[in-house]
Short mmCIF file of C-alpha atoms and ligand atoms in Angstrom, two decimals:
data_model
loop_
_atom_site.label_atom_id
_atom_site.label_comp_id
_atom_site.label_asym_id
_atom_site.label_seq_id
_atom_site.Cartn_x
_atom_site.Cartn_y
_atom_site.Cartn_z
CA MET A 1 25.30 43.77 51.31
CA SER A 2 24.53 47.05 53.04
CA ASP A 3 21.52 47.10 55.35
CA ARG A 4 20.64 50.54 54.08
CA LEU A 5 19.14 51.60 50.77
CA ASN A 6 22.02 53.05 48.71
CA GLU A 7 24.05 52.49 45.51
CA ASP A 8 25.53 49.28 46.93
CA SER A 9 22.26 47.66 47.90
CA LEU A 10 20.34 48.81 44.82
CA ALA A 11 21.17 45.77 42.71
CA ASP A 12 20.01 43.37 45.42
CA LEU A 13 16.52 44.77 45.90
CA PRO A 14 13.63 42.40 45.20
CA GLU A 15 12.91 42.12 41.46
CA ASN A 16 9.49 43.76 41.53
CA ILE A 17 10.87 47.07 42.77
CA ARG A 18 11.48 49.53 39.99
CA ARG A 19 14.77 51.44 40.12
CA PRO A 20 16.52 54.16 38.10
CA ALA A 21 16.71 53.11 34.47
CA TYR A 22 19.84 55.18 33.81
CA ASP A 23 23.45 55.36 34.92
CA ARG A 24 23.44 57.79 37.84
CA ARG A 25 27.18 58.45 37.40
CA ALA A 26 26.51 59.97 33.98
CA VAL A 27 23.96 62.46 35.33
CA THR A 28 24.91 66.13 35.60
CA THR A 29 23.07 68.86 37.52
CA GLY A 30 20.62 70.96 35.53
CA ILE A 31 18.19 71.76 38.33
CA VAL A 32 18.66 73.17 41.81
CA HIS A 33 15.66 72.65 44.03
CA LEU A 34 14.89 74.70 47.13
CA GLY A 35 12.77 73.03 49.82
CA ILE A 36 13.33 69.28 49.74
CA GLY A 37 10.17 68.15 51.47
CA ALA A 38 8.08 65.06 50.84
CA PHE A 39 6.07 66.83 48.14
CA HIS A 40 9.06 67.54 45.92
CA ARG A 41 10.27 63.98 46.29
CA ALA A 42 6.87 62.54 45.32
CA HIS A 43 6.27 64.96 42.45
CA GLN A 44 8.90 66.90 40.48
CA ALA A 45 11.70 64.48 41.42
CA VAL A 46 9.62 61.61 40.01
CA TYR A 47 8.87 63.34 36.68
CA THR A 48 12.58 64.13 36.46
CA ASP A 49 13.54 60.54 37.30
CA ASP A 50 11.41 59.47 34.34
CA VAL A 51 13.21 61.76 31.89
CA LEU A 52 16.78 61.19 33.08
CA ALA A 53 16.83 57.97 31.09
CA LEU A 54 16.38 60.11 27.96
CA ASP A 55 18.60 63.03 28.87
CA PRO A 56 21.15 62.95 31.70
CA ARG A 57 21.59 66.73 31.94
CA TRP A 58 18.75 67.27 34.36
CA GLY A 59 19.93 65.83 37.66
CA ILE A 60 18.76 67.63 40.79
CA VAL A 61 20.75 69.19 43.62
CA ALA A 62 18.19 69.73 46.35
CA ALA A 63 18.51 72.04 49.32
CA SER A 64 16.65 72.35 52.54
CA LEU A 65 16.59 75.92 53.74
CA ARG A 66 16.26 74.94 57.41
CA SER A 67 16.28 71.45 58.78
CA PRO A 68 19.14 68.97 58.26
CA ASP A 69 16.80 65.95 58.58
CA THR A 70 16.55 65.12 54.89
CA PHE A 71 20.29 65.50 54.40
CA ASP A 72 21.02 63.27 57.40
CA ALA A 73 18.69 60.60 56.05
CA LEU A 74 19.59 60.76 52.37
CA ALA A 75 23.38 61.26 52.52
CA PRO A 76 24.02 57.65 53.64
CA GLN A 77 21.56 56.57 50.92
CA ASP A 78 23.40 58.36 48.08
CA GLY A 79 20.25 60.44 47.62
CA LEU A 80 18.12 57.36 46.88
CA TYR A 81 14.69 56.92 48.43
CA THR A 82 11.51 54.94 47.91
CA LEU A 83 8.34 56.29 46.37
CA SER A 84 5.36 54.35 47.69
CA VAL A 85 2.11 54.72 45.77
CA ARG A 86 -0.80 53.55 47.89
CA SER A 87 -4.46 52.97 47.25
CA GLN A 88 -7.05 50.42 48.15
CA ALA A 89 -5.57 48.28 45.39
CA GLY A 90 -2.29 47.98 47.29
CA GLU A 91 1.16 49.51 47.32
CA ALA A 92 3.72 49.93 44.53
CA LEU A 93 7.33 50.75 45.42
CA ARG A 94 9.86 52.45 43.22
CA ILE A 95 13.34 53.82 43.91
CA ILE A 96 13.93 57.39 42.79
CA GLY A 97 17.45 58.45 41.82
CA SER A 98 17.08 61.96 40.41
CA ILE A 99 18.40 63.75 43.49
CA GLY A 100 22.16 63.52 43.27
CA ARG A 101 23.04 65.64 46.26
CA VAL A 102 21.35 67.30 49.23
CA ILE A 103 22.55 70.57 50.73
CA VAL A 104 21.54 72.02 54.08
CA ALA A 105 21.51 75.73 53.26
CA PRO A 106 22.38 77.16 56.70
CA ARG A 107 25.41 74.83 56.96
CA ALA A 108 26.61 75.20 53.37
CA THR A 109 25.40 78.54 52.07
CA ASP A 110 28.23 78.98 49.57
CA ASP A 111 27.89 75.47 48.31
CA LEU A 112 24.24 76.14 47.48
CA LEU A 113 24.95 79.53 45.89
CA ASP A 114 27.73 77.94 43.81
CA ALA A 115 25.35 75.25 42.55
CA MET A 116 22.75 77.90 41.67
CA ALA A 117 25.32 80.08 39.93
CA ASP A 118 26.81 77.18 37.94
CA PRO A 119 26.17 77.75 34.20
CA ARG A 120 24.94 74.14 33.88
CA THR A 121 22.06 74.95 36.20
CA LYS A 122 19.19 76.03 33.97
CA ILE A 123 16.24 75.84 36.35
CA VAL A 124 15.70 76.57 40.04
CA THR A 125 12.55 74.86 41.28
CA LEU A 126 10.89 75.63 44.60
CA THR A 127 8.61 73.97 47.12
CA VAL A 128 9.13 76.15 50.15
CA THR A 129 5.43 76.28 51.16
CA GLU A 130 3.33 79.42 51.07
CA LYS A 131 5.18 81.13 53.89
CA GLY A 132 8.57 80.59 52.24
CA TYR A 133 7.92 83.47 49.81
CA CYS A 134 7.95 85.98 52.68
CA HIS A 135 5.04 87.77 51.08
CA ASP A 136 1.80 89.29 52.21
CA PRO A 137 -0.77 86.59 51.35
CA ALA A 138 -3.62 89.05 50.73
CA THR A 139 -1.73 91.17 48.18
CA GLY A 140 1.02 88.83 46.95
CA THR A 141 3.69 91.48 47.53
CA LEU A 142 7.00 91.09 49.39
CA ASN A 143 6.69 91.57 53.15
CA GLU A 144 9.60 93.95 53.58
CA ALA A 145 9.36 93.74 57.36
CA HIS A 146 9.75 89.94 57.35
CA PRO A 147 12.73 89.14 59.62
CA ASP A 148 14.38 86.91 56.99
CA ILE A 149 14.00 89.61 54.34
CA VAL A 150 15.42 92.26 56.66
CA HIS A 151 18.32 89.90 57.37
CA ASP A 152 18.92 88.99 53.73
CA LEU A 153 18.93 92.60 52.58
CA ALA A 154 21.58 93.36 55.18
CA TYR A 155 23.69 90.24 54.46
CA LEU A 156 23.37 89.55 50.75
CA ARG A 157 26.05 86.86 50.70
CA THR A 158 24.61 84.74 53.49
CA PRO A 159 20.89 84.61 52.77
CA ARG A 160 18.30 82.61 54.68
CA SER A 161 15.17 83.02 52.60
CA ALA A 162 14.30 81.62 49.19
CA PRO A 163 14.08 85.12 47.64
CA GLY A 164 17.46 85.94 49.22
CA PHE A 165 19.15 82.86 47.72
CA ILE A 166 17.61 83.30 44.29
CA VAL A 167 18.43 86.98 43.91
CA GLU A 168 22.00 86.53 45.19
CA ALA A 169 22.55 83.65 42.75
CA LEU A 170 21.09 85.72 39.89
CA ARG A 171 23.35 88.61 40.85
CA ARG A 172 26.40 86.31 40.70
CA ARG A 173 25.37 84.89 37.34
CA ARG A 174 24.82 88.34 35.93
CA ARG A 175 28.26 89.48 37.12
CA ALA A 176 29.83 86.41 35.52
CA GLY A 177 27.91 86.90 32.25
CA VAL A 178 25.87 83.72 32.78
CA PRO A 179 22.22 83.97 31.67
CA PRO A 180 19.64 83.69 34.46
CA PHE A 181 18.07 80.36 35.33
CA THR A 182 14.33 79.90 35.04
CA VAL A 183 12.56 80.11 38.40
CA LEU A 184 9.88 77.43 38.63
CA THR A 185 7.69 77.67 41.70
CA CYS A 186 5.76 74.52 42.57
CA ASP A 187 3.85 75.87 45.56
CA ASN A 188 0.12 76.37 45.91
CA LEU A 189 0.12 80.15 45.54
CA PRO A 190 -2.26 82.06 43.32
CA SER A 191 -0.63 82.92 39.96
CA ASN A 192 2.45 81.38 41.51
CA GLY A 193 4.86 82.39 38.75
CA ARG A 194 3.67 85.96 38.75
CA THR A 195 3.77 86.08 42.53
CA VAL A 196 7.33 84.82 42.76
CA LYS A 197 8.38 87.23 40.03
CA ARG A 198 6.83 90.16 41.92
CA VAL A 199 8.55 89.13 45.15
CA LEU A 200 11.96 88.62 43.50
CA THR A 201 11.76 91.85 41.53
CA ARG A 202 10.97 93.88 44.63
CA PHE A 203 13.69 92.19 46.65
CA ALA A 204 16.24 92.87 43.90
CA GLU A 205 15.05 96.45 43.53
CA LEU A 206 15.64 97.06 47.23
CA ILE A 207 19.27 96.05 46.69
CA ASP A 208 19.72 98.04 43.51
CA PRO A 209 17.10 99.44 41.11
CA ASP A 210 19.13 98.22 38.16
CA LEU A 211 19.12 94.66 39.52
CA GLY A 212 15.37 95.02 39.99
CA ARG A 213 14.93 95.93 36.32
CA PHE A 214 17.13 93.02 35.32
CA VAL A 215 15.04 90.51 37.28
CA GLU A 216 11.85 92.02 35.95
CA SER A 217 12.89 91.84 32.31
CA GLU A 218 15.26 88.87 32.12
CA VAL A 219 14.10 86.21 34.55
CA SER A 220 11.40 83.81 33.41
CA CYS A 221 9.03 82.56 36.13
CA PRO A 222 6.46 80.26 34.53
CA SER A 223 3.38 79.47 36.57
CA THR A 224 2.64 75.86 37.44
CA MET A 225 -0.20 73.85 38.82
CA VAL A 226 1.08 70.95 40.89
CA ASP A 227 -1.06 68.23 42.35
CA ARG A 228 -0.38 65.11 44.35
CA ILE A 229 -1.48 64.33 47.87
CA VAL A 230 1.58 63.49 49.96
CA PRO A 231 0.97 63.01 53.69
CA ALA A 232 3.88 63.08 56.12
CA THR A 233 5.65 59.71 56.24
CA SER A 234 5.06 57.76 59.46
CA ASP A 235 7.21 55.24 61.33
CA GLN A 236 4.79 52.52 60.24
CA ASP A 237 5.39 53.49 56.61
CA ARG A 238 9.14 53.27 57.14
CA GLN A 239 8.87 49.88 58.75
CA ARG A 240 6.52 48.41 56.11
CA ILE A 241 8.66 49.70 53.24
CA GLY A 242 11.90 48.48 54.88
CA GLU A 243 10.41 45.01 55.16
CA ALA A 244 9.47 45.02 51.48
CA LEU A 245 12.91 46.25 50.40
CA HIS A 246 14.86 44.02 52.81
CA VAL A 247 16.96 47.10 53.57
CA GLU A 248 16.23 50.20 55.60
CA ASP A 249 15.05 53.39 53.91
CA ALA A 250 15.07 56.18 56.49
CA TRP A 251 13.25 58.66 54.24
CA PRO A 252 10.62 57.15 51.93
CA VAL A 253 7.64 59.14 50.66
CA VAL A 254 4.09 57.82 50.51
CA THR A 255 1.57 59.15 48.04
CA GLU A 256 -1.53 58.42 45.93
CA PRO A 257 -1.70 57.17 42.32
CA PHE A 258 -2.96 60.55 41.03
CA THR A 259 -0.41 63.11 39.90
CA GLN A 260 -0.69 66.23 37.76
CA TRP A 261 1.70 68.96 36.67
CA VAL A 262 0.61 71.78 34.36
CA ILE A 263 3.38 74.19 33.39
CA GLU A 264 3.66 77.36 31.31
CA ASP A 265 6.22 76.70 28.62
CA ARG A 266 8.65 79.58 29.15
CA PHE A 267 12.16 78.17 29.66
CA PRO A 268 14.71 80.33 27.82
CA GLN A 269 17.57 78.10 29.01
CA GLY A 270 15.85 74.86 28.04
CA ARG A 271 14.06 72.28 30.12
CA PRO A 272 13.65 68.54 30.55
CA ALA A 273 11.04 66.87 28.36
CA TRP A 274 8.76 66.48 31.38
CA GLU A 275 5.83 65.98 28.98
CA LYS A 276 7.29 62.52 28.33
CA ALA A 277 6.58 61.81 31.99
CA GLY A 278 3.01 63.12 31.78
CA ALA A 279 3.40 66.85 32.53
CA GLU A 280 1.20 69.18 30.47
CA PHE A 281 2.68 72.32 28.92
CA VAL A 282 0.20 75.12 28.29
CA ALA A 283 0.29 78.84 27.47
CA ASP A 284 -1.73 79.89 30.53
CA VAL A 285 -1.92 77.91 33.75
CA GLU A 286 -4.36 80.17 35.57
CA PRO A 287 -7.61 78.29 34.82
CA TYR A 288 -6.06 75.00 35.98
CA GLU A 289 -4.60 76.67 39.01
CA HIS A 290 -7.93 78.16 40.05
CA MET A 291 -9.60 74.82 39.54
CA LYS A 292 -7.08 73.05 41.72
CA LEU A 293 -6.61 75.64 44.47
CA ARG A 294 -10.32 76.26 44.84
CA LEU A 295 -11.71 72.74 44.41
CA LEU A 296 -8.98 70.61 45.93
CA ASN A 297 -7.22 72.87 48.39
CA GLY A 298 -10.35 74.86 49.32
CA SER A 299 -12.12 71.59 50.16
CA HIS A 300 -9.03 70.26 51.91
CA SER A 301 -8.77 73.23 54.25
CA THR A 302 -12.51 73.14 54.95
CA LEU A 303 -12.26 69.42 55.75
CA ALA A 304 -9.14 69.97 57.84
CA TYR A 305 -10.61 72.58 60.22
CA LEU A 306 -14.07 71.08 60.51
CA GLY A 307 -12.75 67.52 60.57
CA TYR A 308 -10.19 68.27 63.26
CA LEU A 309 -12.79 70.03 65.40
CA ALA A 310 -15.16 67.08 64.89
CA GLY A 311 -12.47 64.77 66.27
CA TYR A 312 -11.42 63.13 62.99
CA GLU A 313 -7.75 62.37 62.64
CA THR A 314 -7.44 62.03 58.87
CA VAL A 315 -9.15 63.29 55.73
CA ALA A 316 -10.30 59.74 54.96
CA ASP A 317 -11.86 59.46 58.45
CA THR A 318 -13.64 62.78 57.87
CA MET A 319 -14.87 61.64 54.46
CA ALA A 320 -16.27 58.45 55.98
CA ASP A 321 -18.92 60.73 57.52
CA PRO A 322 -21.60 61.22 54.81
CA ALA A 323 -22.53 64.67 56.12
CA PHE A 324 -19.02 65.89 55.32
CA VAL A 325 -19.18 64.39 51.84
CA ARG A 326 -22.46 66.25 51.24
CA LEU A 327 -20.93 69.48 52.48
CA ILE A 328 -17.87 69.16 50.24
CA GLU A 329 -19.91 68.19 47.19
CA GLY A 330 -22.13 71.19 47.81
CA LEU A 331 -19.13 73.46 48.26
CA MET A 332 -17.57 72.29 45.00
CA ASP A 333 -20.74 72.18 42.88
CA GLU A 334 -22.71 75.14 44.18
CA GLU A 335 -20.10 77.63 45.28
CA VAL A 336 -16.75 76.96 43.58
CA THR A 337 -17.63 75.63 40.12
CA PRO A 338 -19.56 78.76 39.03
CA THR A 339 -16.38 80.82 39.64
CA LEU A 340 -14.18 78.72 37.32
CA HIS A 341 -13.53 79.50 33.67
CA MET A 342 -12.16 76.32 32.16
CA PRO A 343 -10.84 75.89 28.64
CA PRO A 344 -13.14 73.91 26.32
CA GLY A 345 -12.85 70.19 26.85
CA ALA A 346 -11.99 70.33 30.53
CA ASP A 347 -14.16 67.82 32.35
CA LEU A 348 -14.90 69.34 35.74
CA ALA A 349 -17.50 66.77 36.67
CA SER A 350 -15.05 63.90 36.48
CA TYR A 351 -12.34 66.00 38.15
CA LYS A 352 -14.65 66.54 41.12
CA ARG A 353 -15.71 62.91 41.26
CA ALA A 354 -12.07 61.90 41.31
CA LEU A 355 -11.37 64.39 44.09
CA ILE A 356 -14.01 62.84 46.33
CA GLU A 357 -12.45 59.41 45.76
CA ARG A 358 -8.95 60.77 46.39
CA PHE A 359 -10.05 62.31 49.68
CA LYS A 360 -11.63 58.99 50.66
CA ASN A 361 -8.46 56.95 49.92
CA PRO A 362 -8.18 55.00 53.19
CA ALA A 363 -4.60 53.95 52.46
CA LEU A 364 -3.41 57.54 52.94
CA LYS A 365 -3.20 58.73 56.52
CA HIS A 366 -3.40 62.42 55.72
CA ARG A 367 -3.89 64.14 59.04
CA THR A 368 -6.37 66.99 59.29
CA TRP A 369 -3.84 68.63 61.60
CA GLN A 370 -1.20 68.62 58.85
CA ILE A 371 -3.45 70.39 56.34
CA ALA A 372 -4.63 72.82 59.01
CA MET A 373 -1.11 74.23 59.27
CA ASP A 374 -0.34 77.73 58.01
CA GLY A 375 -3.97 78.66 57.43
CA SER A 376 -3.14 82.36 57.45
CA GLN A 377 -1.08 81.77 54.30
CA LYS A 378 -3.59 79.44 52.65
CA LEU A 379 -7.01 80.98 53.21
CA PRO A 380 -6.72 83.79 50.65
CA GLN A 381 -6.16 81.56 47.59
CA ARG A 382 -8.17 78.58 48.81
CA LEU A 383 -11.37 80.23 50.03
CA LEU A 384 -11.28 84.02 49.97
CA GLY A 385 -10.70 84.48 46.23
CA THR A 386 -13.76 82.34 45.62
CA VAL A 387 -15.68 84.35 48.23
CA ARG A 388 -14.84 87.58 46.39
CA ASP A 389 -15.99 86.19 43.05
CA ARG A 390 -19.23 84.94 44.59
CA LEU A 391 -19.96 88.27 46.27
CA ARG A 392 -19.29 90.08 43.02
CA ASP A 393 -21.96 87.88 41.44
CA GLY A 394 -24.34 88.39 44.35
CA ALA A 395 -24.23 84.64 45.05
CA SER A 396 -24.34 82.63 48.29
CA ILE A 397 -21.21 81.78 50.28
CA ALA A 398 -22.91 79.54 52.84
CA ARG A 399 -20.35 76.75 52.74
CA LEU A 400 -17.32 78.92 52.06
CA SER A 401 -18.13 81.00 55.11
CA LEU A 402 -18.44 77.86 57.22
CA GLY A 403 -14.88 76.94 56.22
CA VAL A 404 -13.62 80.37 57.26
CA ALA A 405 -15.52 80.15 60.56
CA ALA A 406 -13.99 76.73 61.25
CA TRP A 407 -10.52 78.20 60.73
CA MET A 408 -11.37 80.91 63.28
CA ARG A 409 -12.58 78.33 65.77
CA TYR A 410 -9.43 76.24 65.19
CA VAL A 411 -6.88 79.03 65.64
CA THR A 412 -8.13 79.86 69.11
CA GLY A 413 -5.93 76.90 70.05
CA ILE A 414 -8.58 75.21 72.22
CA ASP A 415 -10.66 72.33 70.87
CA GLU A 416 -14.27 71.44 71.58
CA LYS A 417 -13.32 69.40 74.63
CA GLY A 418 -11.18 72.17 76.07
CA ALA A 419 -7.88 70.53 75.09
CA ALA A 420 -5.05 72.49 73.47
CA ILE A 421 -4.65 72.49 69.69
CA ASP A 422 -1.07 72.67 68.42
CA VAL A 423 -1.67 75.52 65.98
CA ARG A 424 1.25 75.78 63.53
CA ASP A 425 1.18 79.05 61.68
CA PRO A 426 3.62 81.92 61.19
CA MET A 427 0.91 84.08 62.78
CA ALA A 428 0.08 81.62 65.58
CA ALA A 429 1.12 83.94 68.41
CA ARG A 430 -0.86 86.86 67.04
CA LEU A 431 -3.90 84.68 66.37
CA ARG A 432 -3.80 83.33 69.90
CA GLU A 433 -3.43 86.80 71.37
CA LEU A 434 -6.40 88.10 69.39
CA ALA A 435 -8.48 85.10 70.47
CA ASP A 436 -7.50 85.57 74.12
CA GLU A 437 -8.32 89.28 74.00
CA ALA A 438 -11.68 88.56 72.42
CA GLY A 439 -12.31 86.31 75.42
CA GLY A 440 -14.82 83.91 73.88
CA GLY A 441 -17.98 84.84 72.06
CA ALA A 442 -18.27 84.37 68.32
CA GLU A 443 -18.94 87.99 67.52
CA ARG A 444 -15.90 89.40 69.28
CA LEU A 445 -13.61 86.66 68.01
CA ALA A 446 -14.74 87.05 64.41
CA HIS A 447 -14.42 90.81 64.62
CA ALA A 448 -10.88 90.56 66.02
CA LEU A 449 -9.73 88.13 63.33
CA PHE A 450 -11.33 90.07 60.45
CA GLY A 451 -8.92 92.83 61.43
CA ILE A 452 -5.94 90.89 60.03
CA ARG A 453 -5.63 92.61 56.69
CA GLU A 454 -2.75 90.38 55.54
CA ILE A 455 -5.40 87.66 55.31
CA PHE A 456 -8.73 89.38 54.64
CA GLY A 457 -7.56 92.50 52.81
CA ASP A 458 -9.38 95.79 53.17
CA ASP A 459 -12.56 94.80 51.38
CA LEU A 460 -13.93 91.68 53.06
CA PRO A 461 -13.96 92.91 56.69
CA SER A 462 -16.25 95.77 55.74
CA ASP A 463 -18.67 93.67 53.70
CA PRO A 464 -21.53 92.35 55.85
CA ARG A 465 -22.36 89.79 53.16
CA PHE A 466 -19.10 88.17 54.24
CA THR A 467 -18.83 89.00 57.93
CA GLN A 468 -22.39 88.04 58.83
CA PRO A 469 -22.41 84.43 57.61
CA VAL A 470 -18.93 83.80 58.98
CA THR A 471 -19.92 85.14 62.39
CA ALA A 472 -23.19 83.19 62.38
CA HIS A 473 -21.36 79.97 61.51
CA LEU A 474 -18.79 80.59 64.19
CA ALA A 475 -21.60 80.96 66.71
CA TRP A 476 -23.05 77.62 65.56
CA LEU A 477 -19.67 75.94 65.88
CA TYR A 478 -19.45 77.13 69.49
CA GLU A 479 -23.02 76.20 70.25
CA LYS A 480 -23.35 72.83 68.53
CA GLY A 481 -19.83 71.69 67.75
CA ALA A 482 -18.48 70.88 64.30
CA ARG A 483 -20.04 67.45 63.89
CA ARG A 484 -23.60 68.64 64.53
CA THR A 485 -23.10 71.83 62.58
CA VAL A 486 -22.08 69.82 59.52
CA ALA A 487 -24.80 67.19 60.07
CA GLU A 488 -27.51 69.85 60.29
CA PHE A 489 -26.08 72.00 57.56
CA GLY A 490 -28.68 72.68 54.92
CA GLY A 491 -26.42 74.92 52.89
CA ALA A 492 -29.06 77.59 52.48
C1 CS2 B 501 -2.88 70.27 51.33
C2 CS2 B 501 -1.98 70.17 50.10
O1 CS2 B 501 -1.44 70.38 53.18
C3 CS2 B 501 -2.23 71.01 52.48
O2 CS2 B 501 -2.50 72.17 52.69
O3 CS2 B 501 -4.07 70.86 50.97
O4 CS2 B 501 -0.69 69.87 50.43
C4 CS2 B 501 -2.51 69.16 49.08
O5 CS2 B 501 -2.43 67.85 49.58
C5 CS2 B 501 -1.79 69.26 47.77
O6 CS2 B 501 -1.86 70.57 47.30
C6 CS2 B 501 -2.37 68.27 46.77
O7 CS2 B 501 -1.86 68.55 45.51
#
């Protein structure tokens, strides 16, 4: 028996571990996925694993656009990996088999383009994170000066970016008379389908106006709302799971019991029956997307910046502090909920109660530092859209502005004890430079950061109803620190 999880060792796993209920050799590729991170493997790949037993045409070829790590781990495992679902009640393990092959895009560009251009491929799914769309987060339009976009427009056949790969594959399909695949983004962007469509159309148009029109009129990009909390896997996770399997799994994913996938049903080339695995198909995803981005992700980012500054390592640690729970409940109930327009029957109260419990899940070690990453790409849809709606209604943004202020304090790169913060953000260098130039002092720092129009747009920086509370909260954070600021926060 192999000492590694793979096709050979599958049959010898302990009985209680669920494994693919279908013959993997009979599966063909219907989906190419870009961005094979932990999230994809704990979400879309699981829904797809569920439906492969009913229909073998929807196997996944998954690509990483940068790092070879997932390939190196999964190739010796025949693409198999463990899904661990953890809560206070314990841990359930299941082997997922829906990913048939992994491609490292920079090493095998043609291989990936061939898979995308293959007529059997009907859907290209994406989890490339917010920054992977190479767009301007404030406006949702393609950033034409992005180095990867500049590169991809010059070298169409050897792209680096997700838009570059998709448009080149669509171009090849069109030339060969193969209908376009559906592009299904599963990232936390606002109106994610519409955003990806805008980005792809513009990219194509820059190559050739006719190609731009083709993408605009022929390519379907349904919007989706995806939800499952998936922290980075740790060495402890790997060890614990290996012991339970009696074989090594180098690349398991660890997640929570909750999972949700709401999808607009626009798949001209067909799709898997993901509804059989619990996905919801609707005509318009936007209300669900707002609910999720603003309640879950808006709270998450607020918890991440304030929690990190307060010295808490994980979201669960942060939520063990009752002052933070009060703040987040206030944020959700008082400031976010009035901006949501849910379809009849949606039960926001229980959604919010569940969120608080999910954040408290002590079995998930979701680091505040991990969520704090890429704030420049996240703030607009998580906090600033809500801020705009509130200002339009003449309503208070006390807690929202505290979240924004905490981000400002965090991106200076120096914590409350004077130690360095490892700020990961495509704008990290610029943020640091602005903070250094401002040279301390809440007012100057806030003023400098408001000047980043890719984040704040043109409207917010000139609205004192926004700039004043953010600046005041930033001053508090400097004066009192995050823990006291949150403890004393009245929310008025
Ligand atoms: C988190 C999300 O890392 C982050 O920014 O807020 O990944 C979050 O866990 C997911 O969106 C939950 O669905």
